[in-house]
Amino acid sequence: MNASENQWKVLPDEFLEVQLLARRTFGLDIKAGKEALVTARLNRRMRAIGVNEVRQYLRFVRGDATGRELLHLVDALTTNFTSFRREAAHFELLKTTIVDELRCTSEIRIWSAGCSSGEEPYSVLFELIEELGVDSASRVKILASDICGKVLEQARRAVYPLEKLKEMPVGWRRFLERGSGEWAGHFRVSKVWRNLVDFQRINLMEPLGQSARFNVIFCRNVMIYFDRATQEDLVRRLAECLMPGGWLLIGHSEGLSGLNSGLNYIQPATYRSPGGNTGR
Ligand SMILES: C[S@@+](CC[C@H](N)C(=O)[O-])C[C@H]1O[C@@H](n2cnc3c(N)ncnc32)[C@H](O)[C@@H]1O
């Protein structure tokens, strides 16, 4: 153990074990040189449970037959940055081309895979309701999933600091309630809208288990942390979850070029399953 100012530095063999665990469990490709990041993330969790050696912590993770500590380790290592209407080009596409195609369908199925604290799926919902009207709410089905339990809890609670209002069009305020008392300085997505999003814990490294197909899948800024082979496998499995003509939207800094996805490139970060409009 190397301890300085209460920081326990991860040693090379410990770093290797974390790298292997992260890759095997949730696809995360931790590159050499990220020792300081891993140290900081592990230290937070170790302090919380009163363990002060990385080696001892890893032994604890291995020995926990319930798998619960492994999930805490995943929570500690994931990067969860997100915002409302992040990468706005996709939301422009959604409210124009995609909505036009889906206007007359009986059900609109959208999956936000790697939804973090909920800003992405709520943005999708608000954009759809703005364009299609409140009466269309019953035909909008949104699945939002993440591997990280901590962010899923935040997403279900849907309480955000007021400064996040800057990320949204003013018209979206009708979907929100302003907090008071202990929630002063925050807003919350109103219950009627919260209830329209189905939040589930899904590890994208495991079989996706979706029986119905989706019109649109958002899987943005998730694969950026995966190696090439893992990305290719995930894109292939996500493509199988799309309806013919369904859309796959990925992060603008993630490219599928050179990957054998079976999807057609439409524009940056935007792919489509062959076979016609999503609404057919
Ligand atoms: C940077 S956030 C992106 C959130 C949102 N999609 C966006 O673009 O703003 C990446 C999310 O992917 C999740 N994630 C990482 N690996 C995952 C996996 N194997 N299965 C499911 N979710 C995963 C993380 O927990 C994190 O919340």
JSON list of N, CA and C and ligand atoms in Angstrom, two decimals, residues 22 25-28 74-75 77-84 86-87 112-121 145-149 151-152 201-206 218-226 230 234 250-251 254, ligand 1:
[
{"chain": "A", "resi": 22, "resn": "ALA", "atom": "N", "xyz": [-13.41, -4.83, -14.89]},
{"chain": "A", "resi": 22, "resn": "ALA", "atom": "CA", "xyz": [-14.25, -3.83, -15.56]},
{"chain": "A", "resi": 22, "resn": "ALA", "atom": "C", "xyz": [-14.57, -4.27, -16.98]},
{"chain": "A", "resi": 25, "resn": "THR", "atom": "N", "xyz": [-16.97, -7.40, -16.80]},
{"chain": "A", "resi": 25, "resn": "THR", "atom": "CA", "xyz": [-18.31, -7.19, -16.24]},
{"chain": "A", "resi": 25, "resn": "THR", "atom": "C", "xyz": [-19.13, -6.21, -17.05]},
{"chain": "A", "resi": 26, "resn": "PHE", "atom": "N", "xyz": [-18.54, -5.09, -17.48]},
{"chain": "A", "resi": 26, "resn": "PHE", "atom": "CA", "xyz": [-19.40, -4.13, -18.20]},
{"chain": "A", "resi": 26, "resn": "PHE", "atom": "C", "xyz": [-18.72, -3.47, -19.40]},
{"chain": "A", "resi": 27, "resn": "GLY", "atom": "N", "xyz": [-17.72, -4.16, -19.94]},
{"chain": "A", "resi": 27, "resn": "GLY", "atom": "CA", "xyz": [-17.17, -3.72, -21.23]},
{"chain": "A", "resi": 27, "resn": "GLY", "atom": "C", "xyz": [-16.21, -2.55, -21.13]},
{"chain": "A", "resi": 28, "resn": "LEU", "atom": "N", "xyz": [-16.04, -1.99, -19.94]},
{"chain": "A", "resi": 28, "resn": "LEU", "atom": "CA", "xyz": [-15.22, -0.78, -19.79]},
{"chain": "A", "resi": 28, "resn": "LEU", "atom": "C", "xyz": [-13.76, -1.09, -20.09]},
{"chain": "A", "resi": 74, "resn": "VAL", "atom": "N", "xyz": [-18.84, -1.14, -10.08]},
{"chain": "A", "resi": 74, "resn": "VAL", "atom": "CA", "xyz": [-19.29, -0.63, -11.38]},
{"chain": "A", "resi": 74, "resn": "VAL", "atom": "C", "xyz": [-19.76, 0.81, -11.23]},
{"chain": "A", "resi": 75, "resn": "ASP", "atom": "N", "xyz": [-20.59, 1.06, -10.19]},
{"chain": "A", "resi": 75, "resn": "ASP", "atom": "CA", "xyz": [-21.09, 2.42, -9.94]},
{"chain": "A", "resi": 75, "resn": "ASP", "atom": "C", "xyz": [-19.92, 3.40, -9.78]},
{"chain": "A", "resi": 77, "resn": "LEU", "atom": "N", "xyz": [-16.91, 3.17, -11.01]},
{"chain": "A", "resi": 77, "resn": "LEU", "atom": "CA", "xyz": [-16.04, 3.35, -12.18]},
{"chain": "A", "resi": 77, "resn": "LEU", "atom": "C", "xyz": [-16.73, 3.98, -13.39]},
{"chain": "A", "resi": 78, "resn": "THR", "atom": "N", "xyz": [-18.08, 3.98, -13.40]},
{"chain": "A", "resi": 78, "resn": "THR", "atom": "CA", "xyz": [-18.76, 4.51, -14.59]},
{"chain": "A", "resi": 78, "resn": "THR", "atom": "C", "xyz": [-18.69, 6.03, -14.62]},
{"chain": "A", "resi": 79, "resn": "THR", "atom": "N", "xyz": [-18.71, 6.56, -15.84]},
{"chain": "A", "resi": 79, "resn": "THR", "atom": "CA", "xyz": [-18.73, 8.01, -16.06]},
{"chain": "A", "resi": 79, "resn": "THR", "atom": "C", "xyz": [-20.14, 8.38, -16.48]},
{"chain": "A", "resi": 80, "resn": "ASN", "atom": "N", "xyz": [-20.78, 9.25, -15.73]},
{"chain": "A", "resi": 80, "resn": "ASN", "atom": "CA", "xyz": [-22.23, 9.43, -15.91]},
{"chain": "A", "resi": 80, "resn": "ASN", "atom": "C", "xyz": [-22.62, 10.81, -16.44]},
{"chain": "A", "resi": 81, "resn": "PHE", "atom": "N", "xyz": [-21.66, 11.57, -16.95]},
{"chain": "A", "resi": 81, "resn": "PHE", "atom": "CA", "xyz": [-22.02, 12.93, -17.38]},
{"chain": "A", "resi": 81, "resn": "PHE", "atom": "C", "xyz": [-23.13, 12.89, -18.44]},
{"chain": "A", "resi": 82, "resn": "THR", "atom": "N", "xyz": [-24.12, 13.77, -18.28]},
{"chain": "A", "resi": 82, "resn": "THR", "atom": "CA", "xyz": [-25.20, 13.88, -19.27]},
{"chain": "A", "resi": 82, "resn": "THR", "atom": "C", "xyz": [-25.85, 15.24, -19.12]},
{"chain": "A", "resi": 83, "resn": "SER", "atom": "N", "xyz": [-26.78, 15.57, -20.01]},
{"chain": "A", "resi": 83, "resn": "SER", "atom": "CA", "xyz": [-27.54, 16.82, -19.87]},
{"chain": "A", "resi": 83, "resn": "SER", "atom": "C", "xyz": [-28.83, 16.69, -20.66]},
{"chain": "A", "resi": 84, "resn": "PHE", "atom": "N", "xyz": [-29.77, 17.61, -20.42]},
{"chain": "A", "resi": 84, "resn": "PHE", "atom": "CA", "xyz": [-30.99, 17.64, -21.21]},
{"chain": "A", "resi": 84, "resn": "PHE", "atom": "C", "xyz": [-30.64, 18.07, -22.63]},
{"chain": "A", "resi": 86, "resn": "ARG", "atom": "N", "xyz": [-28.86, 16.91, -24.83]},
{"chain": "A", "resi": 86, "resn": "ARG", "atom": "CA", "xyz": [-27.43, 16.84, -25.17]},
{"chain": "A", "resi": 86, "resn": "ARG", "atom": "C", "xyz": [-27.29, 16.43, -26.64]},
{"chain": "A", "resi": 87, "resn": "GLU", "atom": "N", "xyz": [-26.34, 17.01, -27.34]},
{"chain": "A", "resi": 87, "resn": "GLU", "atom": "CA", "xyz": [-26.13, 16.74, -28.76]},
{"chain": "A", "resi": 87, "resn": "GLU", "atom": "C", "xyz": [-27.45, 16.99, -29.50]},
{"chain": "A", "resi": 112, "resn": "SER", "atom": "N", "xyz": [-33.59, 4.39, -24.48]},
{"chain": "A", "resi": 112, "resn": "SER", "atom": "CA", "xyz": [-32.39, 5.16, -24.12]},
{"chain": "A", "resi": 112, "resn": "SER", "atom": "C", "xyz": [-31.49, 4.19, -23.35]},
{"chain": "A", "resi": 113, "resn": "ALA", "atom": "N", "xyz": [-30.50, 3.65, -24.05]},
{"chain": "A", "resi": 113, "resn": "ALA", "atom": "CA", "xyz": [-29.62, 2.62, -23.47]},
{"chain": "A", "resi": 113, "resn": "ALA", "atom": "C", "xyz": [-28.36, 3.30, -22.94]},
{"chain": "A", "resi": 114, "resn": "GLY", "atom": "N", "xyz": [-28.17, 3.26, -21.63]},
{"chain": "A", "resi": 114, "resn": "GLY", "atom": "CA", "xyz": [-27.09, 4.04, -21.00]},
{"chain": "A", "resi": 114, "resn": "GLY", "atom": "C", "xyz": [-27.63, 5.45, -20.74]},
{"chain": "A", "resi": 115, "resn": "CYS", "atom": "N", "xyz": [-28.76, 5.49, -20.00]},
{"chain": "A", "resi": 115, "resn": "CYS", "atom": "CA", "xyz": [-29.54, 6.74, -19.86]},
{"chain": "A", "resi": 115, "resn": "CYS", "atom": "C", "xyz": [-29.00, 7.64, -18.76]},
{"chain": "A", "resi": 116, "resn": "SER", "atom": "N", "xyz": [-28.05, 7.15, -17.97]},
{"chain": "A", "resi": 116, "resn": "SER", "atom": "CA", "xyz": [-27.51, 7.91, -16.84]},
{"chain": "A", "resi": 116, "resn": "SER", "atom": "C", "xyz": [-28.66, 8.43, -15.95]},
{"chain": "A", "resi": 117, "resn": "SER", "atom": "N", "xyz": [-28.62, 9.67, -15.51]},
{"chain": "A", "resi": 117, "resn": "SER", "atom": "CA", "xyz": [-29.59, 10.16, -14.51]},
{"chain": "A", "resi": 117, "resn": "SER", "atom": "C", "xyz": [-30.92, 10.63, -15.11]},
{"chain": "A", "resi": 118, "resn": "GLY", "atom": "N", "xyz": [-31.18, 10.30, -16.36]},
{"chain": "A", "resi": 118, "resn": "GLY", "atom": "CA", "xyz": [-32.54, 10.47, -16.89]},
{"chain": "A", "resi": 118, "resn": "GLY", "atom": "C", "xyz": [-32.74, 11.65, -17.83]},
{"chain": "A", "resi": 119, "resn": "GLU", "atom": "N", "xyz": [-31.77, 12.54, -17.94]},
{"chain": "A", "resi": 119, "resn": "GLU", "atom": "CA", "xyz": [-31.96, 13.72, -18.78]},
{"chain": "A", "resi": 119, "resn": "GLU", "atom": "C", "xyz": [-32.25, 13.33, -20.23]},
{"chain": "A", "resi": 120, "resn": "GLU", "atom": "N", "xyz": [-31.60, 12.26, -20.72]},
{"chain": "A", "resi": 120, "resn": "GLU", "atom": "CA", "xyz": [-31.80, 11.86, -22.11]},
{"chain": "A", "resi": 120, "resn": "GLU", "atom": "C", "xyz": [-33.23, 11.33, -22.36]},
{"chain": "A", "resi": 121, "resn": "PRO", "atom": "N", "xyz": [-33.70, 10.33, -21.60]},
{"chain": "A", "resi": 121, "resn": "PRO", "atom": "CA", "xyz": [-35.06, 9.85, -21.89]},
{"chain": "A", "resi": 121, "resn": "PRO", "atom": "C", "xyz": [-36.14, 10.90, -21.63]},
{"chain": "A", "resi": 145, "resn": "SER", "atom": "N", "xyz": [-32.43, 2.61, -19.68]},
{"chain": "A", "resi": 145, "resn": "SER", "atom": "CA", "xyz": [-31.68, 1.62, -18.89]},
{"chain": "A", "resi": 145, "resn": "SER", "atom": "C", "xyz": [-30.25, 2.09, -18.65]},
{"chain": "A", "resi": 146, "resn": "ASP", "atom": "N", "xyz": [-29.70, 1.57, -17.59]},
{"chain": "A", "resi": 146, "resn": "ASP", "atom": "CA", "xyz": [-28.29, 1.84, -17.28]},
{"chain": "A", "resi": 146, "resn": "ASP", "atom": "C", "xyz": [-27.79, 0.69, -16.43]},
{"chain": "A", "resi": 147, "resn": "ILE", "atom": "N", "xyz": [-26.48, 0.53, -16.37]},
{"chain": "A", "resi": 147, "resn": "ILE", "atom": "CA", "xyz": [-25.90, -0.49, -15.49]},
{"chain": "A", "resi": 147, "resn": "ILE", "atom": "C", "xyz": [-25.75, 0.05, -14.08]},
{"chain": "A", "resi": 148, "resn": "CYS", "atom": "N", "xyz": [-25.71, 1.36, -13.95]},
{"chain": "A", "resi": 148, "resn": "CYS", "atom": "CA", "xyz": [-25.35, 1.99, -12.67]},
{"chain": "A", "resi": 148, "resn": "CYS", "atom": "C", "xyz": [-26.61, 2.27, -11.83]},
{"chain": "A", "resi": 149, "resn": "GLY", "atom": "N", "xyz": [-26.70, 1.60, -10.69]},
{"chain": "A", "resi": 149, "resn": "GLY", "atom": "CA", "xyz": [-27.88, 1.73, -9.84]},
{"chain": "A", "resi": 149, "resn": "GLY", "atom": "C", "xyz": [-28.07, 3.13, -9.29]},
{"chain": "A", "resi": 151, "resn": "VAL", "atom": "N", "xyz": [-27.30, 6.10, -10.61]},
{"chain": "A", "resi": 151, "resn": "VAL", "atom": "CA", "xyz": [-27.91, 7.06, -11.55]},
{"chain": "A", "resi": 151, "resn": "VAL", "atom": "C", "xyz": [-29.35, 6.68, -11.86]},
{"chain": "A", "resi": 152, "resn": "LEU", "atom": "N", "xyz": [-29.66, 5.38, -11.85]},
{"chain": "A", "resi": 152, "resn": "LEU", "atom": "CA", "xyz": [-31.05, 4.98, -12.10]},
{"chain": "A", "resi": 152, "resn": "LEU", "atom": "C", "xyz": [-31.96, 5.50, -11.01]},
{"chain": "A", "resi": 201, "resn": "ARG", "atom": "N", "xyz": [-32.52, -1.66, -14.86]},
{"chain": "A", "resi": 201, "resn": "ARG", "atom": "CA", "xyz": [-31.07, -1.89, -14.85]},
{"chain": "A", "resi": 201, "resn": "ARG", "atom": "C", "xyz": [-30.75, -2.95, -15.90]},
{"chain": "A", "resi": 202, "resn": "ILE", "atom": "N", "xyz": [-30.02, -2.54, -16.92]},
{"chain": "A", "resi": 202, "resn": "ILE", "atom": "CA", "xyz": [-29.63, -3.49, -17.98]},
{"chain": "A", "resi": 202, "resn": "ILE", "atom": "C", "xyz": [-28.14, -3.30, -18.26]},
{"chain": "A", "resi": 203, "resn": "ASN", "atom": "N", "xyz": [-27.40, -4.40, -18.19]},
{"chain": "A", "resi": 203, "resn": "ASN", "atom": "CA", "xyz": [-25.99, -4.37, -18.54]},
{"chain": "A", "resi": 203, "resn": "ASN", "atom": "C", "xyz": [-25.88, -4.70, -20.03]},
{"chain": "A", "resi": 204, "resn": "LEU", "atom": "N", "xyz": [-25.40, -3.76, -20.81]},
{"chain": "A", "resi": 204, "resn": "LEU", "atom": "CA", "xyz": [-25.36, -3.94, -22.26]},
{"chain": "A", "resi": 204, "resn": "LEU", "atom": "C", "xyz": [-24.38, -5.03, -22.69]},
{"chain": "A", "resi": 205, "resn": "MET", "atom": "N", "xyz": [-23.59, -5.53, -21.76]},
{"chain": "A", "resi": 205, "resn": "MET", "atom": "CA", "xyz": [-22.66, -6.64, -22.05]},
{"chain": "A", "resi": 205, "resn": "MET", "atom": "C", "xyz": [-23.38, -7.98, -22.00]},
{"chain": "A", "resi": 206, "resn": "GLU", "atom": "N", "xyz": [-24.58, -7.98, -21.42]},
{"chain": "A", "resi": 206, "resn": "GLU", "atom": "CA", "xyz": [-25.31, -9.24, -21.27]},
{"chain": "A", "resi": 206, "resn": "GLU", "atom": "C", "xyz": [-26.39, -9.33, -22.35]},
{"chain": "A", "resi": 218, "resn": "PHE", "atom": "N", "xyz": [-31.39, 5.21, -28.64]},
{"chain": "A", "resi": 218, "resn": "PHE", "atom": "CA", "xyz": [-30.31, 6.14, -28.29]},
{"chain": "A", "resi": 218, "resn": "PHE", "atom": "C", "xyz": [-29.30, 5.33, -27.50]},
{"chain": "A", "resi": 219, "resn": "CYS", "atom": "N", "xyz": [-28.07, 5.22, -27.99]},
{"chain": "A", "resi": 219, "resn": "CYS", "atom": "CA", "xyz": [-27.01, 4.59, -27.19]},
{"chain": "A", "resi": 219, "resn": "CYS", "atom": "C", "xyz": [-25.80, 5.51, -27.33]},
{"chain": "A", "resi": 220, "resn": "ARG", "atom": "N", "xyz": [-25.84, 6.58, -26.61]},
{"chain": "A", "resi": 220, "resn": "ARG", "atom": "CA", "xyz": [-24.90, 7.69, -26.88]},
{"chain": "A", "resi": 220, "resn": "ARG", "atom": "C", "xyz": [-23.90, 7.85, -25.73]},
{"chain": "A", "resi": 221, "resn": "ASN", "atom": "N", "xyz": [-22.65, 7.98, -26.10]},
{"chain": "A", "resi": 221, "resn": "ASN", "atom": "CA", "xyz": [-21.58, 8.22, -25.14]},
{"chain": "A", "resi": 221, "resn": "ASN", "atom": "C", "xyz": [-21.45, 7.08, -24.12]},
{"chain": "A", "resi": 222, "resn": "VAL", "atom": "N", "xyz": [-21.77, 5.89, -24.56]},
{"chain": "A", "resi": 222, "resn": "VAL", "atom": "CA", "xyz": [-21.65, 4.67, -23.75]},
{"chain": "A", "resi": 222, "resn": "VAL", "atom": "C", "xyz": [-20.49, 3.83, -24.31]},
{"chain": "A", "resi": 223, "resn": "MET", "atom": "N", "xyz": [-20.53, 3.64, -25.64]},
{"chain": "A", "resi": 223, "resn": "MET", "atom": "CA", "xyz": [-19.54, 2.76, -26.29]},
{"chain": "A", "resi": 223, "resn": "MET", "atom": "C", "xyz": [-18.16, 3.37, -26.32]},
{"chain": "A", "resi": 224, "resn": "ILE", "atom": "N", "xyz": [-18.09, 4.66, -26.10]},
{"chain": "A", "resi": 224, "resn": "ILE", "atom": "CA", "xyz": [-16.81, 5.37, -26.16]},
{"chain": "A", "resi": 224, "resn": "ILE", "atom": "C", "xyz": [-15.80, 4.74, -25.19]},
{"chain": "A", "resi": 225, "resn": "TYR", "atom": "N", "xyz": [-16.32, 4.11, -24.14]},
{"chain": "A", "resi": 225, "resn": "TYR", "atom": "CA", "xyz": [-15.44, 3.50, -23.13]},
{"chain": "A", "resi": 225, "resn": "TYR", "atom": "C", "xyz": [-15.17, 2.02, -23.40]},
{"chain": "A", "resi": 226, "resn": "PHE", "atom": "N", "xyz": [-15.70, 1.49, -24.54]},
{"chain": "A", "resi": 226, "resn": "PHE", "atom": "CA", "xyz": [-15.53, 0.07, -24.85]},
{"chain": "A", "resi": 226, "resn": "PHE", "atom": "C", "xyz": [-14.43, -0.12, -25.91]},
{"chain": "A", "resi": 230, "resn": "THR", "atom": "N", "xyz": [-15.85, -5.04, -28.57]},
{"chain": "A", "resi": 230, "resn": "THR", "atom": "CA", "xyz": [-17.04, -4.93, -27.72]},
{"chain": "A", "resi": 230, "resn": "THR", "atom": "C", "xyz": [-18.06, -3.99, -28.37]},
{"chain": "A", "resi": 234, "resn": "LEU", "atom": "N", "xyz": [-21.82, -5.04, -29.58]},
{"chain": "A", "resi": 234, "resn": "LEU", "atom": "CA", "xyz": [-22.99, -4.34, -29.03]},
{"chain": "A", "resi": 234, "resn": "LEU", "atom": "C", "xyz": [-23.84, -3.74, -30.16]},
{"chain": "A", "resi": 250, "resn": "ILE", "atom": "N", "xyz": [-25.94, 7.30, -31.94]},
{"chain": "A", "resi": 250, "resn": "ILE", "atom": "CA", "xyz": [-24.80, 7.12, -31.03]},
{"chain": "A", "resi": 250, "resn": "ILE", "atom": "C", "xyz": [-24.20, 8.49, -30.73]},
{"chain": "A", "resi": 251, "resn": "GLY", "atom": "N", "xyz": [-23.23, 8.56, -29.84]},
{"chain": "A", "resi": 251, "resn": "GLY", "atom": "CA", "xyz": [-22.62, 9.85, -29.50]},
{"chain": "A", "resi": 251, "resn": "GLY", "atom": "C", "xyz": [-21.82, 10.40, -30.68]},
{"chain": "A", "resi": 254, "resn": "GLU", "atom": "N", "xyz": [-18.40, 9.13, -31.16]},
{"chain": "A", "resi": 254, "resn": "GLU", "atom": "CA", "xyz": [-18.25, 7.68, -31.35]},
{"chain": "A", "resi": 254, "resn": "GLU", "atom": "C", "xyz": [-18.50, 7.39, -32.84]},
{"chain": "B", "resi": 1, "resn": "LIG", "atom": "C1", "xyz": [-21.54, 9.30, -20.21]},
{"chain": "B", "resi": 1, "resn": "LIG", "atom": "S1", "xyz": [-23.06, 8.56, -19.77]},
{"chain": "B", "resi": 1, "resn": "LIG", "atom": "C2", "xyz": [-24.06, 8.98, -21.19]},
{"chain": "B", "resi": 1, "resn": "LIG", "atom": "C3", "xyz": [-25.49, 9.29, -20.82]},
{"chain": "B", "resi": 1, "resn": "LIG", "atom": "C4", "xyz": [-26.38, 9.68, -22.00]},
{"chain": "B", "resi": 1, "resn": "LIG", "atom": "N1", "xyz": [-26.56, 8.55, -22.90]},
{"chain": "B", "resi": 1, "resn": "LIG", "atom": "C5", "xyz": [-25.82, 10.86, -22.73]},
{"chain": "B", "resi": 1, "resn": "LIG", "atom": "O1", "xyz": [-25.30, 10.71, -23.84]},
{"chain": "B", "resi": 1, "resn": "LIG", "atom": "O2", "xyz": [-25.87, 11.98, -22.18]},
{"chain": "B", "resi": 1, "resn": "LIG", "atom": "C6", "xyz": [-22.70, 6.82, -20.06]},
{"chain": "B", "resi": 1, "resn": "LIG", "atom": "C7", "xyz": [-23.62, 5.89, -19.30]},
{"chain": "B", "resi": 1, "resn": "LIG", "atom": "O3", "xyz": [-23.43, 4.56, -19.78]},
{"chain": "B", "resi": 1, "resn": "LIG", "atom": "C8", "xyz": [-23.56, 3.67, -18.69]},
{"chain": "B", "resi": 1, "resn": "LIG", "atom": "N2", "xyz": [-22.89, 2.39, -19.00]},
{"chain": "B", "resi": 1, "resn": "LIG", "atom": "C9", "xyz": [-21.56, 2.15, -19.09]},
{"chain": "B", "resi": 1, "resn": "LIG", "atom": "N3", "xyz": [-21.34, 0.85, -19.33]},
{"chain": "B", "resi": 1, "resn": "LIG", "atom": "C10", "xyz": [-22.55, 0.26, -19.41]},
{"chain": "B", "resi": 1, "resn": "LIG", "atom": "C11", "xyz": [-22.98, -1.08, -19.64]},
{"chain": "B", "resi": 1, "resn": "LIG", "atom": "N4", "xyz": [-22.11, -2.09, -19.85]},
{"chain": "B", "resi": 1, "resn": "LIG", "atom": "N5", "xyz": [-24.31, -1.33, -19.65]},
{"chain": "B", "resi": 1, "resn": "LIG", "atom": "C12", "xyz": [-25.19, -0.33, -19.44]},
{"chain": "B", "resi": 1, "resn": "LIG", "atom": "N6", "xyz": [-24.86, 0.95, -19.21]},
{"chain": "B", "resi": 1, "resn": "LIG", "atom": "C13", "xyz": [-23.55, 1.24, -19.20]},
{"chain": "B", "resi": 1, "resn": "LIG", "atom": "C14", "xyz": [-22.90, 4.43, -17.55]},
{"chain": "B", "resi": 1, "resn": "LIG", "atom": "O4", "xyz": [-23.32, 3.94, -16.28]},
{"chain": "B", "resi": 1, "resn": "LIG", "atom": "C15", "xyz": [-23.34, 5.87, -17.82]},
{"chain": "B", "resi": 1, "resn": "LIG", "atom": "O5", "xyz": [-24.47, 6.24, -17.08]}
]
